[in-house]
mmCIF file with all atom_site columns, C-alpha atoms in Angstrom:
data_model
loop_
_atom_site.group_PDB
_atom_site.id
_atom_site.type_symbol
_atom_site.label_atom_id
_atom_site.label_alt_id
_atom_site.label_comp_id
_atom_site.label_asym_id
_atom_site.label_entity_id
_atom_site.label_seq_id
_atom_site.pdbx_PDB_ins_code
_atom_site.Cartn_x
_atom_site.Cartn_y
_atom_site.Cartn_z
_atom_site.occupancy
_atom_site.B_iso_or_equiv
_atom_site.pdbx_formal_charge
_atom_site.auth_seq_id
_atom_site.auth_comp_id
_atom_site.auth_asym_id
_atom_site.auth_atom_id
_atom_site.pdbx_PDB_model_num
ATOM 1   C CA . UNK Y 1 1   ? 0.000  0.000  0.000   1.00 0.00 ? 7   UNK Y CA 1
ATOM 2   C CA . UNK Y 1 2   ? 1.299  3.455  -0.622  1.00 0.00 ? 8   UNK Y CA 1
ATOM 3   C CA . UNK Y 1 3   ? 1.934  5.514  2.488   1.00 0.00 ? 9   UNK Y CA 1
ATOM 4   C CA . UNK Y 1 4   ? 1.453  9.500  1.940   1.00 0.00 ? 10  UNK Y CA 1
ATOM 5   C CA . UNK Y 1 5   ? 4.972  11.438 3.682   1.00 0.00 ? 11  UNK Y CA 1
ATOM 6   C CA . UNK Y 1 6   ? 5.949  15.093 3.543   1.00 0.00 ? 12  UNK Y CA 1
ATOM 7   C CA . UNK Y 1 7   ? 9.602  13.165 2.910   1.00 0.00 ? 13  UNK Y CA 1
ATOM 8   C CA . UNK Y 1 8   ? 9.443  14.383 -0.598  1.00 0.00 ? 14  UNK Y CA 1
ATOM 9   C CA . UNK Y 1 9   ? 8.056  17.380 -1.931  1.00 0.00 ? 15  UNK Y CA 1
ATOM 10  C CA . UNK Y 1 10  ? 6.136  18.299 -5.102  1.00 0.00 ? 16  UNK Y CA 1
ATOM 11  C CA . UNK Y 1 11  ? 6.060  22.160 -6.118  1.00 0.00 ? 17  UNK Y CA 1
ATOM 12  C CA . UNK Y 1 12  ? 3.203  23.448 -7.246  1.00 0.00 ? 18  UNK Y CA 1
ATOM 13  C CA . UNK Y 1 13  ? 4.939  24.518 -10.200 1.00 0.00 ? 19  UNK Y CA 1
ATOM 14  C CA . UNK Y 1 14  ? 5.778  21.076 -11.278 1.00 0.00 ? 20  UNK Y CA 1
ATOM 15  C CA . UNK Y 1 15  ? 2.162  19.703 -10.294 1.00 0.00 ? 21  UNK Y CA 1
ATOM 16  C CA . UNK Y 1 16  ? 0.674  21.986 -13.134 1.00 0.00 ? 22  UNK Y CA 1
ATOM 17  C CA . UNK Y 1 17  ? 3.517  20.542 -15.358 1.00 0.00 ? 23  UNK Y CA 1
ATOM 18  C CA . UNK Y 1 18  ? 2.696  17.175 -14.647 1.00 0.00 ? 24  UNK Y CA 1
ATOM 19  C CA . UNK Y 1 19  ? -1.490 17.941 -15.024 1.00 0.00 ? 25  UNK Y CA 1
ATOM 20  C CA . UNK Y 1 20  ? -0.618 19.604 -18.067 1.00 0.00 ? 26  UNK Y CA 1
ATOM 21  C CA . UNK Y 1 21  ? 1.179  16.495 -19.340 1.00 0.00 ? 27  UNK Y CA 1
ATOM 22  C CA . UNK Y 1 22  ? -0.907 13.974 -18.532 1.00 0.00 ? 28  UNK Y CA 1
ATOM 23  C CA . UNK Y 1 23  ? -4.551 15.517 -19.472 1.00 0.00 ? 29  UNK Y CA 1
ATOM 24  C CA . UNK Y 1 24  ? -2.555 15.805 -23.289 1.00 0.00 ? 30  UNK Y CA 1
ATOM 25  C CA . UNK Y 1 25  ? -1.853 12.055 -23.179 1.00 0.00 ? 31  UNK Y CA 1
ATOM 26  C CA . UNK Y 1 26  ? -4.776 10.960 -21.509 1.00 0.00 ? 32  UNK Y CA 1
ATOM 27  C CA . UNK Y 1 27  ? -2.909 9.454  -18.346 1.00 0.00 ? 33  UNK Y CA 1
ATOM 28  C CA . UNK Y 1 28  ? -3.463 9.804  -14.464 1.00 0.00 ? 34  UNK Y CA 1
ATOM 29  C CA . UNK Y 1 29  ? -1.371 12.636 -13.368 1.00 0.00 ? 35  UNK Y CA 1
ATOM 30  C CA . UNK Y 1 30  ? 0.876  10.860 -11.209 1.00 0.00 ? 36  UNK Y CA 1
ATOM 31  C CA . UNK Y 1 31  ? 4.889  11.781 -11.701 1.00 0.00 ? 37  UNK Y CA 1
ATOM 32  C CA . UNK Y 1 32  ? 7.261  8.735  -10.799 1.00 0.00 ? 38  UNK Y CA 1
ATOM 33  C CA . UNK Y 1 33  ? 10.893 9.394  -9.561  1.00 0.00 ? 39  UNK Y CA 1
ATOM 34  C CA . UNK Y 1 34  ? 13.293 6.577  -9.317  1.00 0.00 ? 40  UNK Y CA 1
ATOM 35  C CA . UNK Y 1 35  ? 16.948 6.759  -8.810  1.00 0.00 ? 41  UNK Y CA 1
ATOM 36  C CA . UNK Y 1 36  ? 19.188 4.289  -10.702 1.00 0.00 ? 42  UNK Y CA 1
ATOM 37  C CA . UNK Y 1 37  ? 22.630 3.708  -10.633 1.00 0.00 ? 43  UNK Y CA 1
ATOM 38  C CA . UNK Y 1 38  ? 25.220 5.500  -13.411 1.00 0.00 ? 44  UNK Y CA 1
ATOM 39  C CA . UNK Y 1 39  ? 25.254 8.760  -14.992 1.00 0.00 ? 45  UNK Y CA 1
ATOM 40  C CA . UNK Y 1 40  ? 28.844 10.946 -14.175 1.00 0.00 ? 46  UNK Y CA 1
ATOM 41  C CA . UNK Y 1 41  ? 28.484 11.048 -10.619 1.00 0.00 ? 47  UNK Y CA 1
ATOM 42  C CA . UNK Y 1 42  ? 27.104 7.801  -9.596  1.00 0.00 ? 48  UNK Y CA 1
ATOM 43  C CA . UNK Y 1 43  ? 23.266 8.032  -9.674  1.00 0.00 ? 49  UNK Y CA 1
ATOM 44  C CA . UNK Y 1 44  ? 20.706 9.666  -11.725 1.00 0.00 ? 50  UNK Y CA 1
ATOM 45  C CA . UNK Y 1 45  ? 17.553 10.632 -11.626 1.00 0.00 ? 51  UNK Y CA 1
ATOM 46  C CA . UNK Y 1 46  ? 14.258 8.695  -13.825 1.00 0.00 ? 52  UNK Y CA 1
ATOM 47  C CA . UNK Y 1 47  ? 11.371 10.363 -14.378 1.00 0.00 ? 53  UNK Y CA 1
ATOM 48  C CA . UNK Y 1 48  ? 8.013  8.807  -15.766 1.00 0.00 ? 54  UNK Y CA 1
ATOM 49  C CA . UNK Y 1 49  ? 4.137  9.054  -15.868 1.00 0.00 ? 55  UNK Y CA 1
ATOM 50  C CA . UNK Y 1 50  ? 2.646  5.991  -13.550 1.00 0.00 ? 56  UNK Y CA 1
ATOM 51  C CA . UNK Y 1 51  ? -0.985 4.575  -14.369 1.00 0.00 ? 57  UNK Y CA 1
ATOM 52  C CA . UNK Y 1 52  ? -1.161 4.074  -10.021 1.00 0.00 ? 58  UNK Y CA 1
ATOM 53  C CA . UNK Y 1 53  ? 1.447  3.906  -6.727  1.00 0.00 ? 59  UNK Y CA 1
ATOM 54  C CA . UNK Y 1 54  ? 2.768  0.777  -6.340  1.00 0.00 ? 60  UNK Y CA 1
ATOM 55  C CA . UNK Y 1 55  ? 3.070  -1.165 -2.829  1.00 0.00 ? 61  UNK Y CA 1
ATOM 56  C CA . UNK Y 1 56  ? 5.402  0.390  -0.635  1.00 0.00 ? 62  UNK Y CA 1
ATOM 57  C CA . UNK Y 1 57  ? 5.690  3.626  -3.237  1.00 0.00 ? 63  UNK Y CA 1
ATOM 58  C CA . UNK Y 1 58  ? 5.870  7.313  -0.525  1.00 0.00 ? 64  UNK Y CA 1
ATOM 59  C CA . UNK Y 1 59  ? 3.181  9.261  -2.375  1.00 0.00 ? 65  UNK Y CA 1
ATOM 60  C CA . UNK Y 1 60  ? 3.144  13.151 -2.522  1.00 0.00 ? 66  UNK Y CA 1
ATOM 61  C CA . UNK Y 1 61  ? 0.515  14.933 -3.742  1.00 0.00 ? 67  UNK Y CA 1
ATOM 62  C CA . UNK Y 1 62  ? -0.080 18.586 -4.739  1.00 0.00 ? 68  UNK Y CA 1
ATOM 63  C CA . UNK Y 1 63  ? -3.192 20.293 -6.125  1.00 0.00 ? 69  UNK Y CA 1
ATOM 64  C CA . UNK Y 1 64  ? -4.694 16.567 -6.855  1.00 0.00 ? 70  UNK Y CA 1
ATOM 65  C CA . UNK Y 1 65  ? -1.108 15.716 -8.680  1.00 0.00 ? 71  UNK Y CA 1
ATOM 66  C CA . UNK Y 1 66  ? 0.759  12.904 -7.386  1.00 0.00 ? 72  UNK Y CA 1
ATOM 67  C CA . UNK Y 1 67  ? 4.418  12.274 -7.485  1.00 0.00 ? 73  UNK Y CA 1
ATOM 68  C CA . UNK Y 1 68  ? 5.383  8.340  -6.157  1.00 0.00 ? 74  UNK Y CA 1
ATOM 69  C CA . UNK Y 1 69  ? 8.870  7.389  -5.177  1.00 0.00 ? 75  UNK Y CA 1
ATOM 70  C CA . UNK Y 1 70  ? 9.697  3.726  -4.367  1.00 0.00 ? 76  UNK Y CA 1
ATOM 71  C CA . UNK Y 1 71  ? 10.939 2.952  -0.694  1.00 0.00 ? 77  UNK Y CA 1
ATOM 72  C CA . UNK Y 1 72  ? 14.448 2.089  -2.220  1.00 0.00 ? 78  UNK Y CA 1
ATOM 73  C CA . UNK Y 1 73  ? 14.704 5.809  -3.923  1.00 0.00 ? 79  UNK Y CA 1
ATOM 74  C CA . UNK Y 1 74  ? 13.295 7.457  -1.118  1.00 0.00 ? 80  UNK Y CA 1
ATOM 75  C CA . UNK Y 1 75  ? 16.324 7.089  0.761   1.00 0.00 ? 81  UNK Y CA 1
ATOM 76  C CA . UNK Y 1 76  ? 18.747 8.781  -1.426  1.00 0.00 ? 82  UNK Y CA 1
ATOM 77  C CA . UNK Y 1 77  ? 16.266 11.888 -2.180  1.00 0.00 ? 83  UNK Y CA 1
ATOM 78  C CA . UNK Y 1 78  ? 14.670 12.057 0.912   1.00 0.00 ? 84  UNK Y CA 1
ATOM 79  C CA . UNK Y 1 79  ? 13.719 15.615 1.812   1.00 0.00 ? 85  UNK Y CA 1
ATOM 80  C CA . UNK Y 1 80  ? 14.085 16.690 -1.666  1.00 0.00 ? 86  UNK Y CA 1
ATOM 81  C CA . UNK Y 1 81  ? 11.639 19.005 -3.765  1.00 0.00 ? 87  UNK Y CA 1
ATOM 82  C CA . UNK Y 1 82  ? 10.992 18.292 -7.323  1.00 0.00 ? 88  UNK Y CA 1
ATOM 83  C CA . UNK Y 1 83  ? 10.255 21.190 -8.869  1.00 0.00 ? 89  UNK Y CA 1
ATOM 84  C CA . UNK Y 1 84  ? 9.342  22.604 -12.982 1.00 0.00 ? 90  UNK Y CA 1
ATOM 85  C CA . UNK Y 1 85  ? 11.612 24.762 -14.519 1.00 0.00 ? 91  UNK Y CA 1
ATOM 86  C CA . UNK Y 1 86  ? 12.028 26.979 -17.269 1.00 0.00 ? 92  UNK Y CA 1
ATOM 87  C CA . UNK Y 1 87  ? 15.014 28.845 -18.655 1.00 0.00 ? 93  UNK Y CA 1
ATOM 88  C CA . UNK Y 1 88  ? 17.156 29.841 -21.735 1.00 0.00 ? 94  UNK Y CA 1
ATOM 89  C CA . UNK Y 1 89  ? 18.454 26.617 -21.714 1.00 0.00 ? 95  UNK Y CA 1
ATOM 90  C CA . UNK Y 1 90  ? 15.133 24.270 -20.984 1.00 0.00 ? 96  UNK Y CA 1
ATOM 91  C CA . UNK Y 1 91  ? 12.889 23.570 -19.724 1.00 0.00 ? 97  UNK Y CA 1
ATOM 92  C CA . UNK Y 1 92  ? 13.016 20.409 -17.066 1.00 0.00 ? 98  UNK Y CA 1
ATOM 93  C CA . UNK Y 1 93  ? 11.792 18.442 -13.666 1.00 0.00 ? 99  UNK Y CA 1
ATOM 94  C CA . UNK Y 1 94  ? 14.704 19.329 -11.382 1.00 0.00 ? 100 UNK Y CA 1
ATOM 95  C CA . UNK Y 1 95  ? 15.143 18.108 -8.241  1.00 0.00 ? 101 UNK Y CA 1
ATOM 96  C CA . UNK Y 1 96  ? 16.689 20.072 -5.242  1.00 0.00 ? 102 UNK Y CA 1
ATOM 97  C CA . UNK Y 1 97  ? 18.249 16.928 -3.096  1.00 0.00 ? 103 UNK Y CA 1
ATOM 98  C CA . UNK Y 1 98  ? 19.539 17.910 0.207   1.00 0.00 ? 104 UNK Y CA 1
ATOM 99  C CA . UNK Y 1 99  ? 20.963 14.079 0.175   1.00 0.00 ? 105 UNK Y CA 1
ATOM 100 C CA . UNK Y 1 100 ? 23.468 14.419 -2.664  1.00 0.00 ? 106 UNK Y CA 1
ATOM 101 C CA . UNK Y 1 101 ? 26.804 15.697 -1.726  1.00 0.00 ? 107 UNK Y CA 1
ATOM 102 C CA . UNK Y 1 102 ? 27.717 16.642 -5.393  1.00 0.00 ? 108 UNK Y CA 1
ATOM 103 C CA . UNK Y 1 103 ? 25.998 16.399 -8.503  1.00 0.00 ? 109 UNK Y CA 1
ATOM 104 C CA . UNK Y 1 104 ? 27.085 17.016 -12.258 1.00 0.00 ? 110 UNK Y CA 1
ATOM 105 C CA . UNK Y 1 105 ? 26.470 20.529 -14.305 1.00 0.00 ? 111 UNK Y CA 1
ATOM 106 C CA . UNK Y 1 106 ? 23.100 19.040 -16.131 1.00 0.00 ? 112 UNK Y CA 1
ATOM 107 C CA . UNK Y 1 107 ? 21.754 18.108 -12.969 1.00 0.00 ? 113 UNK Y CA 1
ATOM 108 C CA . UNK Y 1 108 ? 20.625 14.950 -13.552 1.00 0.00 ? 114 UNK Y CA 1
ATOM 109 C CA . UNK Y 1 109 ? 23.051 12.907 -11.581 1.00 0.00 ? 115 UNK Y CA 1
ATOM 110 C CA . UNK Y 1 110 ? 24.672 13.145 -8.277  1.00 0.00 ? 116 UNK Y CA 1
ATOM 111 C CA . UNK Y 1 111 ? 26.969 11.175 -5.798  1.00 0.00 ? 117 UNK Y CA 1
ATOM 112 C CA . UNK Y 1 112 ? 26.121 11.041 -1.641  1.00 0.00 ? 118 UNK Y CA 1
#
């Protein structure tokens, strides 16, 4: 069963990303973040649309949008905030991880 824990955060920024998203392709609006092994400084972050939580997923939820991490990720972005932003370069999910103890210039990896 999914268990709902203020160990991650969702902006409300992001959540109207993610809505956005998912009302085009027709999907639940629920954001997954997983953190894998590799990248250039050791892990990286995944991002993907899930159709529900899985058992044992944390859930976070703003304004009705869900973002689901799995118990294993949890611990290496817990007390994090995923957040949407836009800029010259992009526009991307990023996630501020107070966990990592480096991470790489794209911001999509990071070591602890």
């Amino acid at each position: 069963m999914a268990t709902l824990a203020p160990d991650i955060i969702l902006t409300p920024s992001a959540a109207a990303r993610v809505a956005a998203i998912a009302a085009k392709q027709g999907k639940p609006a629920i954001l997954r973040l997983s953190v894998e092994g590799g990248g250039c400084s050791g892990f990286q972050y995944r991002f993907g649309f899930a159709d529900a939580p899985e058992a044992g997923d944390i859930v976070a939820e703003t304004d009705g949008v869900r973002l689901v991490v799995d118990d294993v990720s949890l611990d290496l972005v817990r007390g994090a905030s995923v957040d949407y932003v836009e800029s010259l370069g992009g526009a991307s999910f990023k996630v501020d991880n107070p966990v990592a103890a480096s991470g790489c210039g794209c911001g999509t990896s990071f070591s602890v």
